[in-house]
Coordinates of C-alpha atoms and ligand atoms in Angstrom, one line a residue:
Q1 CA -25.0 -78.1 36.0
R2 CA -22.2 -76.5 38.5
S3 CA -22.9 -76.4 41.8
V4 CA -23.6 -72.7 43.4
E5 CA -21.1 -72.3 45.8
E6 CA -18.8 -72.3 42.5
L7 CA -21.8 -69.7 40.5
S8 CA -21.3 -67.1 43.9
I9 CA -18.9 -66.8 47.0
W10 CA -22.1 -65.4 48.7
E11 CA -24.6 -67.2 51.6
D12 CA -26.9 -64.9 50.1
A13 CA -26.6 -65.5 46.3
R14 CA -26.4 -69.3 47.0
S15 CA -30.0 -69.2 48.9
M16 CA -31.8 -67.8 45.4
L17 CA -30.5 -69.5 43.8
R18 CA -31.2 -73.0 45.1
K19 CA -35.1 -71.1 45.4
A20 CA -34.1 -70.1 41.5
R21 CA -33.9 -73.7 41.2
A22 CA -36.1 -75.0 43.4
E23 CA -38.5 -73.1 41.4
G24 CA -38.0 -73.1 38.0
V25 CA -36.4 -69.8 37.6
E26 CA -34.1 -69.7 35.2
T27 CA -31.2 -66.9 35.0
A28 CA -28.1 -65.4 33.8
W29 CA -26.2 -68.9 35.4
D30 CA -28.5 -71.7 33.7
R31 CA -28.3 -69.8 30.1
L32 CA -24.2 -69.6 29.7
E33 CA -24.5 -72.8 30.4
Q34 CA -26.7 -73.3 27.1
Q35 CA -25.0 -70.8 25.7
T36 CA -21.4 -72.1 26.2
P37 CA -19.5 -72.9 24.3
H38 CA -19.4 -69.6 22.5
C39 CA -18.5 -69.0 19.2
T40 CA -15.0 -69.3 18.3
F41 CA -14.8 -67.0 15.7
C42 CA -16.8 -64.7 17.6
E43 CA -14.6 -65.1 20.9
L44 CA -11.2 -64.5 19.4
G45 CA -12.8 -61.0 17.7
T46 CA -12.7 -62.1 13.8
T47 CA -15.6 -61.8 12.6
C48 CA -17.1 -59.2 10.8
R49 CA -21.1 -58.7 10.3
N50 CA -20.6 -55.2 9.0
C51 CA -21.5 -55.6 5.7
V52 CA -23.9 -57.4 3.6
M53 CA -20.7 -59.0 1.7
G54 CA -19.9 -61.0 4.7
P55 CA -20.7 -62.0 7.2
C56 CA -16.5 -63.1 7.5
R57 CA -15.3 -64.8 9.6
I58 CA -11.3 -65.3 9.8
S59 CA -10.3 -68.3 10.7
P60 CA -7.7 -68.4 13.6
K61 CA -6.1 -71.8 11.6
A62 CA -5.7 -68.7 9.0
T63 CA -2.2 -68.9 8.1
K64 CA -1.7 -72.3 8.2
S65 CA -4.1 -73.8 5.5
G66 CA -3.7 -70.0 3.6
K67 CA -8.0 -69.7 3.4
L68 CA -10.6 -67.8 5.2
Q69 CA -7.2 -65.1 5.4
R70 CA -9.0 -62.7 4.0
G71 CA -12.7 -61.1 4.3
V72 CA -14.9 -60.6 1.2
C73 CA -14.0 -57.2 1.6
G74 CA -10.0 -57.8 2.3
A75 CA -10.5 -57.1 5.3
D76 CA -8.3 -59.0 7.5
A77 CA -7.4 -60.7 12.0
D78 CA -6.1 -56.8 12.8
V79 CA -8.8 -54.1 11.0
I80 CA -11.2 -57.0 12.1
V81 CA -10.6 -57.2 15.1
A82 CA -9.8 -53.4 16.0
R83 CA -13.4 -53.1 14.2
N84 CA -15.0 -55.1 16.2
F85 CA -13.7 -53.0 19.9
G86 CA -13.1 -49.6 18.5
R87 CA -17.8 -50.1 18.2
F88 CA -17.0 -52.0 21.3
I89 CA -15.5 -49.2 22.8
A90 CA -18.1 -46.9 21.0
G91 CA -20.7 -48.5 22.4
G92 CA -20.0 -48.4 26.1
S93 CA -18.8 -44.4 26.2
A94 CA -22.4 -43.8 24.5
G95 CA -23.9 -45.0 26.8
H96 CA -21.8 -43.3 29.7
S97 CA -22.5 -39.5 27.8
D98 CA -25.9 -40.3 26.7
H99 CA -26.4 -40.7 30.9
G100 CA -24.9 -37.7 31.1
R101 CA -26.6 -35.6 29.0
D102 CA -29.5 -35.8 30.7
L103 CA -28.7 -34.3 33.4
I104 CA -27.7 -31.3 31.2
E105 CA -31.6 -31.9 30.1
V106 CA -32.5 -32.1 33.7
L107 CA -30.7 -28.9 34.7
E108 CA -32.5 -27.4 30.9
A109 CA -35.9 -27.7 31.9
I110 CA -34.3 -26.4 35.9
V111 CA -33.0 -23.4 34.2
E112 CA -36.0 -22.8 31.8
G113 CA -38.5 -23.2 34.3
E114 CA -40.4 -26.3 33.2
T115 CA -39.8 -28.6 36.3
T116 CA -40.0 -27.5 40.5
D117 CA -39.6 -31.6 41.1
Y118 CA -35.5 -30.5 40.3
A119 CA -34.1 -28.2 41.3
I120 CA -30.1 -26.4 42.1
R121 CA -29.0 -28.5 45.0
D122 CA -26.0 -27.0 45.5
E123 CA -25.2 -23.7 44.6
A124 CA -21.8 -23.8 45.5
K125 CA -20.7 -26.6 43.0
L126 CA -22.2 -24.6 40.3
R127 CA -20.6 -21.4 40.4
R128 CA -17.5 -23.3 41.4
I129 CA -17.8 -25.5 38.3
A130 CA -19.0 -22.8 35.5
A131 CA -15.8 -20.7 36.2
E132 CA -14.2 -24.4 36.3
L133 CA -15.2 -23.9 32.5
G134 CA -14.5 -20.5 31.8
I135 CA -18.0 -18.9 33.0
D136 CA -18.5 -15.5 34.4
A137 CA -19.8 -17.3 37.8
A138 CA -19.9 -14.3 40.4
E139 CA -21.8 -11.9 40.7
R140 CA -24.8 -13.0 38.7
P141 CA -27.4 -14.7 38.9
L142 CA -27.9 -18.2 39.3
M143 CA -30.0 -18.8 36.9
D144 CA -27.8 -16.8 33.8
V145 CA -24.7 -18.9 35.2
A146 CA -26.9 -21.7 34.8
R147 CA -27.8 -21.2 32.0
D148 CA -23.8 -20.8 30.7
L149 CA -23.3 -23.7 31.9
V150 CA -26.1 -25.7 30.4
D151 CA -24.7 -24.5 27.1
E152 CA -20.9 -24.8 27.8
C153 CA -21.9 -29.2 28.5
Y154 CA -24.2 -28.6 25.7
S155 CA -21.0 -27.6 23.5
D156 CA -19.4 -30.3 24.8
F157 CA -21.0 -33.1 22.7
G158 CA -20.8 -31.4 19.9
S159 CA -18.0 -30.6 17.2
R160 CA -17.0 -27.5 16.9
R161 CA -15.0 -27.8 19.9
K162 CA -11.0 -28.5 18.9
S163 CA -11.0 -30.0 22.1
V164 CA -13.7 -31.6 25.9
G165 CA -13.9 -28.8 28.3
F166 CA -12.4 -29.9 31.4
L167 CA -9.7 -31.6 29.1
A168 CA -7.9 -28.9 32.0
R169 CA -8.4 -30.9 34.8
A170 CA -5.5 -33.7 32.6
P171 CA -1.8 -32.2 33.2
E172 CA -0.2 -30.3 31.1
K173 CA 2.1 -33.5 29.8
R174 CA -1.2 -35.7 28.6
R175 CA -2.9 -32.6 26.6
A176 CA 0.9 -32.1 25.1
L177 CA 1.3 -36.3 24.2
W178 CA -2.9 -36.8 23.8
E179 CA -2.2 -33.7 21.3
K180 CA 0.6 -35.2 19.5
L181 CA -0.6 -38.4 19.7
G182 CA -3.8 -37.5 17.8
M183 CA -5.9 -38.3 20.9
T184 CA -7.5 -35.8 22.4
P185 CA -11.0 -36.0 22.0
R186 CA -12.5 -32.5 20.3
G187 CA -16.7 -33.8 21.6
V188 CA -18.7 -37.3 22.6
D189 CA -20.9 -37.4 19.5
R190 CA -17.7 -36.9 17.4
E191 CA -15.5 -39.3 17.6
I192 CA -18.6 -41.6 18.3
A193 CA -20.1 -41.3 15.0
E194 CA -16.4 -40.6 13.6
M195 CA -15.5 -44.5 15.2
M196 CA -18.7 -46.0 13.3
H197 CA -18.0 -44.0 10.5
R198 CA -14.4 -45.4 10.3
T199 CA -15.4 -49.0 11.3
H200 CA -17.3 -49.1 7.7
M201 CA -16.0 -51.1 5.2
G202 CA -13.5 -49.0 3.4
C203 CA -12.5 -46.9 5.3
D204 CA -9.9 -47.1 8.6
N205 CA -7.9 -50.5 8.1
D206 CA -5.0 -50.1 9.9
A207 CA -5.7 -51.6 13.3
P208 CA -3.6 -49.3 15.5
N209 CA -5.3 -45.9 13.4
T210 CA -8.5 -47.3 14.4
L211 CA -7.9 -48.0 18.6
I212 CA -5.7 -44.4 18.5
H213 CA -9.6 -42.9 17.6
A214 CA -11.0 -45.6 19.8
A215 CA -8.8 -44.5 22.9
R216 CA -9.8 -41.2 21.9
C217 CA -13.1 -41.6 21.7
A218 CA -12.8 -42.7 25.3
L219 CA -11.7 -40.5 26.7
A220 CA -14.4 -38.2 25.4
D221 CA -16.5 -40.3 27.4
G222 CA -13.9 -40.5 31.1
W223 CA -13.1 -36.7 30.3
S224 CA -16.5 -35.4 29.6
G225 CA -19.3 -37.5 28.7
S226 CA -18.6 -39.7 32.4
M227 CA -17.8 -35.8 34.4
I228 CA -20.4 -33.8 33.3
G229 CA -22.8 -36.5 34.2
T230 CA -20.9 -36.4 37.4
E231 CA -20.5 -32.6 38.5
L232 CA -24.8 -31.8 37.3
S233 CA -25.2 -34.7 39.6
D234 CA -23.4 -33.8 42.4
I235 CA -25.3 -29.6 41.2
I236 CA -29.0 -30.7 41.1
F237 CA -28.9 -33.9 43.2
G238 CA -25.3 -33.3 46.3
V239 CA -22.6 -34.0 46.3
P240 CA -21.7 -36.7 48.0
T241 CA -20.1 -37.1 52.2
P242 CA -19.7 -39.5 53.5
S243 CA -22.4 -42.4 55.6
M244 CA -23.1 -44.7 56.5
S245 CA -25.2 -47.7 55.7
T246 CA -26.4 -51.2 54.9
A247 CA -26.2 -54.2 51.7
N248 CA -27.2 -57.4 50.4
L249 CA -30.1 -59.6 50.1
G250 CA -31.0 -58.5 53.7
I251 CA -31.9 -55.1 53.5
L252 CA -35.1 -56.4 52.0
K253 CA -37.8 -56.5 54.6
K254 CA -40.5 -59.5 55.4
D255 CA -42.7 -56.2 56.2
T256 CA -43.0 -53.2 54.1
V257 CA -42.9 -52.5 51.0
N258 CA -39.7 -53.5 49.1
I259 CA -39.3 -51.5 46.6
L260 CA -36.1 -51.6 44.3
V261 CA -34.3 -49.1 42.0
H262 CA -31.5 -50.6 39.6
G263 CA -29.6 -48.4 36.3
H264 CA -27.9 -46.2 36.0
N265 CA -29.4 -42.7 36.4
P266 CA -30.5 -40.8 39.8
V267 CA -33.0 -38.9 37.3
V268 CA -36.1 -41.1 38.0
S269 CA -34.8 -42.9 41.5
E270 CA -34.3 -39.3 43.7
M271 CA -38.6 -38.9 42.6
I272 CA -39.3 -42.8 43.4
L273 CA -37.1 -42.1 46.4
A274 CA -38.7 -39.0 47.3
A275 CA -42.5 -40.0 47.0
A276 CA -41.6 -43.3 48.5
R277 CA -40.7 -40.8 52.1
E278 CA -44.0 -39.1 52.0
P279 CA -46.8 -39.2 54.6
Q280 CA -49.9 -40.3 52.6
L281 CA -47.9 -42.7 50.6
I282 CA -46.3 -44.5 53.7
A283 CA -49.6 -44.5 55.3
A284 CA -50.7 -46.3 51.9
A285 CA -48.8 -48.7 52.8
K286 CA -49.1 -49.0 56.4
A287 CA -53.6 -49.4 55.3
H288 CA -51.9 -52.8 53.3
G289 CA -50.3 -54.0 56.9
A290 CA -46.9 -53.0 56.2
S291 CA -44.9 -51.3 58.5
G292 CA -43.6 -49.0 55.9
I293 CA -41.5 -48.4 52.5
T294 CA -38.3 -49.8 51.7
V295 CA -36.2 -48.2 49.1
G296 CA -33.6 -50.5 47.7
G297 CA -30.2 -49.8 45.2
L298 CA -29.9 -52.6 42.5
C299 CA -26.5 -51.5 40.5
C300 CA -25.1 -47.9 39.7
T301 CA -29.4 -46.2 40.2
G302 CA -28.2 -47.7 43.5
N303 CA -24.8 -46.7 43.7
E304 CA -26.0 -42.7 42.6
L305 CA -29.2 -42.6 45.5
L306 CA -26.1 -44.5 47.9
M307 CA -23.7 -42.5 47.5
R308 CA -26.1 -39.4 48.5
Q309 CA -29.3 -40.1 50.1
G310 CA -27.5 -43.9 52.0
I311 CA -30.0 -46.3 50.9
P312 CA -28.9 -49.9 51.3
M313 CA -28.0 -51.5 49.0
A314 CA -29.1 -54.9 47.2
G315 CA -27.0 -55.7 45.2
N316 CA -24.9 -55.6 41.9
H317 CA -25.5 -57.5 38.1
L318 CA -25.6 -60.5 39.9
M319 CA -27.8 -60.0 42.2
T320 CA -30.3 -58.4 40.3
E321 CA -32.3 -61.4 39.1
L322 CA -32.4 -63.2 42.4
A323 CA -33.5 -59.8 44.5
I324 CA -36.5 -60.7 43.0
V325 CA -36.5 -64.4 44.4
T326 CA -36.5 -63.4 47.2
G327 CA -40.0 -63.2 46.5
A328 CA -40.5 -60.6 49.0
V329 CA -39.9 -57.4 46.2
E330 CA -43.2 -55.8 44.7
A331 CA -41.8 -53.9 42.0
V332 CA -38.7 -52.9 40.6
V333 CA -37.8 -49.6 39.0
V334 CA -35.8 -49.0 35.8
D335 CA -34.2 -46.1 34.8
Y336 CA -31.1 -47.6 31.7
Q337 CA -28.1 -49.9 31.0
C338 CA -27.4 -54.2 32.4
I339 CA -31.3 -54.4 33.5
M340 CA -31.0 -57.8 32.4
P341 CA -34.3 -58.3 29.7
S342 CA -35.0 -61.8 31.9
L343 CA -35.8 -59.5 34.6
V344 CA -39.3 -58.6 32.8
Q345 CA -39.4 -63.0 32.8
I346 CA -38.7 -63.6 36.4
A347 CA -40.8 -60.3 37.7
G348 CA -44.1 -62.2 35.9
C349 CA -43.1 -65.6 37.7
Y350 CA -44.1 -63.7 41.3
H351 CA -45.6 -61.0 42.0
T352 CA -43.4 -57.9 41.2
R353 CA -43.8 -55.3 39.2
F354 CA -41.1 -54.3 36.1
I355 CA -41.1 -50.9 36.0
T356 CA -39.5 -48.8 33.0
T357 CA -39.5 -45.9 33.5
A358 CA -37.0 -44.3 29.9
G359 CA -37.9 -43.9 26.8
K360 CA -35.3 -44.9 24.8
A361 CA -34.6 -48.6 27.8
R362 CA -38.1 -50.5 26.6
F363 CA -38.9 -54.0 27.4
T364 CA -41.1 -55.8 26.0
G365 CA -44.0 -57.2 29.4
A366 CA -43.0 -54.8 31.2
I367 CA -45.0 -51.8 32.5
H368 CA -44.6 -48.4 31.3
F369 CA -44.4 -45.1 32.7
D370 CA -42.5 -41.8 30.1
I371 CA -40.6 -39.7 33.1
H372 CA -39.3 -36.8 32.3
P373 CA -38.4 -34.0 34.1
H374 CA -42.0 -31.7 34.2
N375 CA -44.2 -34.7 35.2
A376 CA -41.3 -36.6 37.0
M377 CA -42.3 -36.5 40.8
E378 CA -46.1 -36.7 39.9
E379 CA -45.2 -40.7 38.1
A380 CA -42.8 -41.5 41.0
R381 CA -46.1 -41.3 43.2
K382 CA -48.0 -43.2 40.7
I383 CA -45.2 -46.1 40.6
V384 CA -44.9 -46.7 44.9
Q385 CA -48.4 -45.8 44.8
M386 CA -48.9 -49.7 42.7
A387 CA -45.7 -51.1 44.4
V388 CA -48.0 -50.4 47.7
D389 CA -50.7 -51.9 45.9
A390 CA -48.9 -55.0 45.1
F391 CA -48.2 -55.1 48.5
A392 CA -50.9 -57.2 49.5
E393 CA -50.5 -60.1 46.4
R394 CA -47.0 -61.4 47.8
D395 CA -47.5 -64.9 48.8
P396 CA -45.8 -65.4 52.4
K397 CA -45.3 -68.9 51.8
R398 CA -43.3 -67.6 49.0
V399 CA -40.8 -65.0 51.0
E400 CA -37.8 -66.0 51.5
I401 CA -34.6 -63.5 52.8
P402 CA -31.5 -65.2 52.8
V403 CA -28.9 -63.4 54.7
E404 CA -28.6 -59.9 57.9
P405 CA -27.5 -57.1 56.3
V406 CA -24.0 -55.8 56.6
R407 CA -22.4 -52.4 57.7
I408 CA -21.3 -49.9 55.3
M409 CA -19.7 -46.1 54.8
T410 CA -20.1 -44.8 51.6
G411 CA -20.2 -41.3 50.3
F412 CA -16.5 -40.4 49.1
S413 CA -16.5 -37.9 46.9
N414 CA -13.8 -36.1 45.9
E415 CA -14.8 -33.4 47.8
A416 CA -15.8 -35.2 51.7
I417 CA -11.8 -36.7 51.0
L418 CA -10.3 -33.3 50.9
N419 CA -12.9 -32.3 53.3
A420 CA -11.2 -35.1 54.8
L421 CA -7.7 -34.3 55.0
G422 CA -8.7 -31.0 55.4
G423 CA -9.3 -29.0 52.5
S424 CA -5.1 -30.0 51.4
L425 CA -4.4 -32.7 49.8
T426 CA -0.5 -32.6 51.2
P427 CA -1.6 -35.1 54.2
L428 CA -2.6 -37.9 51.2
L429 CA 0.6 -37.4 49.6
D430 CA 2.7 -37.1 52.2
A431 CA 0.6 -40.3 53.9
V432 CA 2.1 -42.1 50.6
K433 CA 5.7 -40.3 50.1
A434 CA 6.4 -42.1 53.4
G435 CA 4.5 -44.9 51.8
S436 CA 2.3 -46.2 54.7
I437 CA 0.4 -45.8 51.8
R438 CA 2.2 -47.1 48.2
G439 CA -0.6 -46.8 45.8
F440 CA -3.4 -46.9 45.0
V441 CA -5.2 -49.3 43.1
A442 CA -9.3 -48.3 41.4
I443 CA -11.5 -51.7 41.6
V444 CA -14.2 -50.9 39.7
G445 CA -16.5 -52.7 37.1
C446 CA -19.4 -55.5 37.5
N447 CA -20.2 -59.6 37.4
N448 CA -19.4 -62.3 34.7
P449 CA -21.4 -65.1 35.3
K450 CA -18.3 -66.3 33.8
I451 CA -16.3 -65.6 37.0
Q452 CA -18.1 -67.0 40.4
Q453 CA -19.8 -64.3 41.3
D454 CA -17.8 -61.7 43.6
S455 CA -14.2 -63.6 44.2
A456 CA -12.3 -61.7 42.1
N457 CA -13.4 -58.5 43.3
V458 CA -13.3 -59.4 46.8
G459 CA -10.0 -61.6 46.3
L460 CA -8.1 -59.0 44.8
A461 CA -9.3 -56.1 46.9
K462 CA -8.7 -57.8 50.3
A463 CA -5.2 -58.8 48.5
L464 CA -4.0 -54.7 47.8
I465 CA -5.0 -53.8 50.9
E466 CA -3.2 -56.3 52.9
R467 CA -0.1 -54.8 50.6
D468 CA -0.9 -50.9 52.1
I469 CA -2.9 -50.2 48.7
M470 CA -5.3 -48.1 48.7
V471 CA -8.6 -49.5 46.8
L472 CA -11.5 -46.9 45.6
A473 CA -14.1 -48.6 44.9
T474 CA -17.3 -47.6 42.2
G475 CA -19.8 -50.0 39.9
C476 CA -20.4 -53.4 40.6
V477 CA -17.0 -53.5 42.5
T478 CA -18.9 -51.4 45.2
T479 CA -21.9 -54.5 46.9
A480 CA -19.1 -57.2 47.0
A481 CA -16.8 -55.0 49.0
G482 CA -19.3 -54.0 51.1
K483 CA -20.4 -57.3 51.7
A484 CA -17.6 -58.9 52.7
G485 CA -17.2 -55.8 55.2
L486 CA -14.9 -54.0 53.4
L487 CA -16.6 -50.0 53.1
V488 CA -16.3 -50.3 57.1
P489 CA -13.6 -48.2 59.0
E490 CA -13.1 -51.4 61.2
A491 CA -12.3 -53.3 58.1
A492 CA -8.6 -50.9 58.4
S493 CA -7.4 -54.6 61.0
M494 CA -7.4 -56.7 57.6
A495 CA -4.8 -53.7 55.9
G496 CA -1.3 -53.7 55.8
P497 CA 0.8 -51.8 59.4
G498 CA 0.7 -48.4 57.1
L499 CA -2.5 -47.5 55.4
K500 CA -4.3 -49.1 58.9
A501 CA -3.0 -46.4 60.7
V502 CA -3.8 -43.8 58.4
C503 CA -6.6 -45.3 58.0
T504 CA -7.6 -45.5 61.6
A505 CA -6.3 -41.6 62.5
L506 CA -8.9 -40.3 59.8
G507 CA -11.6 -42.5 60.8
I508 CA -12.0 -44.6 56.4
P509 CA -12.1 -47.8 55.4
P510 CA -9.4 -49.3 53.2
V511 CA -10.9 -49.4 50.7
L512 CA -13.5 -46.0 49.2
H513 CA -16.7 -46.0 48.1
M514 CA -16.2 -43.4 45.1
G515 CA -19.7 -44.1 43.1
S516 CA -21.1 -45.5 40.2
C517 CA -19.7 -46.2 37.3
V518 CA -19.1 -43.0 34.9
D519 CA -18.2 -41.7 39.1
N520 CA -15.3 -43.1 37.4
S521 CA -14.1 -39.6 36.9
R522 CA -14.0 -38.6 39.6
I523 CA -11.2 -41.1 40.2
M524 CA -9.4 -39.5 36.9
H525 CA -9.7 -35.8 38.2
L526 CA -8.2 -36.7 41.7
C527 CA -5.4 -38.7 39.6
G528 CA -5.2 -35.3 37.5
L529 CA -5.3 -33.6 40.7
I530 CA -2.1 -35.6 42.8
A531 CA -0.1 -35.6 39.7
N532 CA -0.3 -31.7 39.5
E533 CA 0.3 -31.2 42.7
L534 CA 3.3 -33.4 42.8
G535 CA 4.7 -32.0 39.1
V536 CA 3.7 -34.8 37.5
D537 CA 2.3 -36.6 34.5
I538 CA -0.4 -39.4 35.9
S539 CA 1.9 -42.1 34.4
D540 CA 4.7 -41.7 36.7
L541 CA 2.2 -41.8 39.5
P542 CA 2.1 -45.0 41.9
V543 CA -1.3 -45.7 40.6
G544 CA -3.8 -48.9 39.5
A545 CA -7.0 -49.4 37.4
S546 CA -8.5 -53.1 37.7
S547 CA -11.7 -55.2 36.4
P548 CA -12.0 -58.5 37.3
E549 CA -15.0 -59.0 37.0
W550 CA -16.2 -57.0 33.8
Y551 CA -19.4 -57.7 31.0
S552 CA -19.8 -54.0 29.7
E553 CA -18.9 -52.6 26.9
K554 CA -19.4 -49.7 29.1
A555 CA -16.4 -51.5 31.7
A556 CA -14.0 -50.9 28.5
A557 CA -14.5 -48.3 27.9
I558 CA -13.6 -47.5 30.8
G559 CA -10.8 -49.5 30.9
M560 CA -9.5 -47.4 28.0
Y561 CA -9.8 -43.8 29.0
A562 CA -7.8 -45.0 32.2
V563 CA -5.6 -46.6 30.0
A564 CA -4.8 -43.5 27.3
S565 CA -4.5 -41.1 30.7
G566 CA -1.9 -43.2 31.7
V567 CA -3.8 -45.8 34.4
Y568 CA -2.0 -49.3 34.0
T569 CA -5.6 -51.1 34.2
H570 CA -5.8 -55.3 34.7
L571 CA -9.0 -56.9 32.4
G572 CA -9.4 -60.0 35.0
L573 CA -11.1 -61.6 31.2
P574 CA -9.7 -60.5 27.6
P575 CA -12.0 -59.0 25.6
N576 CA -12.7 -60.8 22.3
I577 CA -9.2 -59.5 20.2
L578 CA -7.2 -62.4 21.0
G579 CA -7.7 -63.2 17.4
S580 CA -5.4 -60.1 16.5
Q581 CA -1.9 -61.0 17.4
T582 CA -1.5 -56.5 16.3
V583 CA -4.1 -55.7 18.8
T584 CA -3.0 -58.2 22.1
D585 CA 0.4 -57.4 21.6
L586 CA -1.3 -53.4 21.6
A587 CA -2.7 -53.5 24.3
L588 CA -1.1 -55.1 26.3
N589 CA 2.1 -53.9 25.6
G590 CA 2.5 -51.1 22.8
L591 CA 0.4 -49.1 24.4
E592 CA 3.2 -48.2 27.3
G593 CA 5.4 -47.1 24.9
L594 CA 2.5 -44.6 23.7
V595 CA 0.6 -42.8 26.3
G596 CA 2.7 -44.6 29.5
A597 CA 0.0 -47.8 30.3
S598 CA -0.8 -50.9 28.9
F599 CA -4.0 -53.8 30.0
A600 CA -3.0 -56.3 31.2
V601 CA -4.8 -59.9 31.3
E602 CA -4.7 -62.0 34.3
P603 CA -8.1 -64.0 35.8
D604 CA -6.0 -64.8 39.2
P605 CA -7.2 -61.7 42.2
L606 CA -4.0 -62.9 43.7
K607 CA -0.8 -63.0 40.3
A608 CA -3.2 -59.7 39.4
A609 CA -3.1 -57.8 43.1
D610 CA 1.0 -59.2 42.1
L611 CA 1.0 -57.2 39.2
L612 CA -0.2 -53.9 40.5
D613 CA 2.1 -53.8 42.7
A614 CA 4.9 -53.4 41.6
R615 CA 3.8 -51.7 38.6
I616 CA 3.4 -49.2 41.7
R617 CA 6.3 -50.6 42.9
A618 CA 7.6 -49.7 40.2
K619 CA 6.8 -46.0 40.2
R620 CA 7.5 -45.7 43.4
E621 CA 11.2 -46.3 42.9
A622 CA 11.1 -43.9 40.0
L623 CA 9.5 -41.1 41.5
G624 CA 12.2 -41.8 44.4
L625 CA 10.3 -43.0 47.1
K626 CA 11.1 -46.4 48.4
P627 CA 9.1 -48.6 46.9
Ligands
SF4_1 FE1 -16.5 -58.8 4.7 FE2 -15.8 -56.7 4.4 FE3 -18.1 -56.9 4.8 FE4 -16.4 -57.4 7.2 S1 -16.5 -55.5 5.1 S2 -18.6 -58.6 6.3 S3 -15.4 -58.0 6.2 S4 -16.5 -58.2 3.5
WCC2 NI1 -21.5 -50.7 35.8 FE1 -21.1 -53.6 34.5 FE2 -22.7 -52.7 37.8 FE3 -23.4 -52.5 34.7 S1 -23.5 -51.0 36.4 S2 -22.8 -53.3 35.8 S3 -21.1 -51.4 33.7 S4 -20.5 -51.7 37.5
FE2_3 FE1 -22.8 -48.8 36.3

């Protein structure tokens, strides 16, 4: 068994791992050990289960023996790997985009008067976005504009369009390239469904052709499904603005009722937070001897509420099990995605109520509340009451809160960034031209128990800011960067001299928190704005992306749309594609010639920083800037 020090860089994680071991609670790390070694065929991506003539597998030694080179139908390793990877990307795109669609449904419920729990909080943004999508938004009643926006967004999911609405945000050159390559996303659901079709036996049996569609599918996510999720969330819950909060397990309080919100969508968690702030529920908590109610965030639901409401972050992906191990959590309220099924068992080891809220994400053994726009607040109150009541069952002898919370700054939407810059990108671009900011790297994504938790997320961020490269963080990298002290203005002292000067002048951190995983669409939008301002393509910009500790299908979709948009993208570990030379070559090299960017795989964060730095250097030189 590996020591807890090897598993995570954090004291809060290590303490809770020790406690879990002492109390006999199984975690993801234990199960990884049981699953190791993994199946080599699956690791290489050369298993196929797409029909019942199989399942089939292609031996990595196939070329030597001459046997097992093709599945029963005749598919070779290239075809099988491309098909599997295509479906992987489609799965990720579906997750983000279905989340986006849920926001359309909430806006629709507002427009139709089916809910009073939700409202249009940012009318100006609604009109601005509607106008951007070609809706007459100026003089008409708000609800009429909103109704048209709902229709417009739904249409992006269908199959009657030539291209999705927000694609106009991408530079013209890029759109022309997509058109030429057959990568223009026509509709979110269409591209996902077409990927399922193409990968049925006997359809797309040309690996590069399958990968081009994988890119189209991912672009539908990044430039439509996710983008709709972000923009509508801002309209309904408010555009994030900079504010301060805190992070790590120390945000759980010994004397409060602690509720953690986990998953991705702000729709339910915003209601939980609103309920937890109501005087009668706070009074109920006090009646049980608590001093109040703490709502803390996990993963992206946490990010959504951190960005807009400033709630504290308990942790990222690999902290979700460990948060319950504190023994100080009354309820974990989840929506969907990245919620380990093991949380049901771990909650069962304590007094913690594990509560699901989405019909499409139910967990056997969980307490379920079926939440819809029309009943959200009413149900949220019941959930908070349930957490309050659970406080009486907390066993103080089993409570251990290992650390003090760390301060973080959040709320850097594109609107907030532009605002901080006085309304125009010019000062930022001037800093880039002068070389005080040499470039930008978005560090995004998850934790993976195969990698010491947050060692690569934090290691890469530190190495980049030292080189005057500004870092943009989303998803589970947020809490990693926050715990490392990188999300406060004082972190400028850890940056290189140029970046330090810019951050100090603006009072911002060198690592900017831009939101949840769907909010990577903010970063794509920003790339589009910068490229248009400079009159170049996104692939000409001194930018990069990285997911050092990724695990999920969604992270692969994000990586794929970043690359297809022209952003060089580093991954800390490879997807399961190495069984195909063709697919691997295309991902690591060939895509560069097609879309002007490719993937790089490098487990060592310092070497990854070198790769991203070299890329930024080359792009700066090509733009005639000093490297
Ligand atoms: Fe085997 Fe081909 Fe069926 Fe896949 S589609 S399981 S490779 S026969
Ligand atoms: Ni996004 Fe990765 Fe976290 Fe889940 S919440 S674990 S996809 S980064
Ligand atoms: Fe996420």
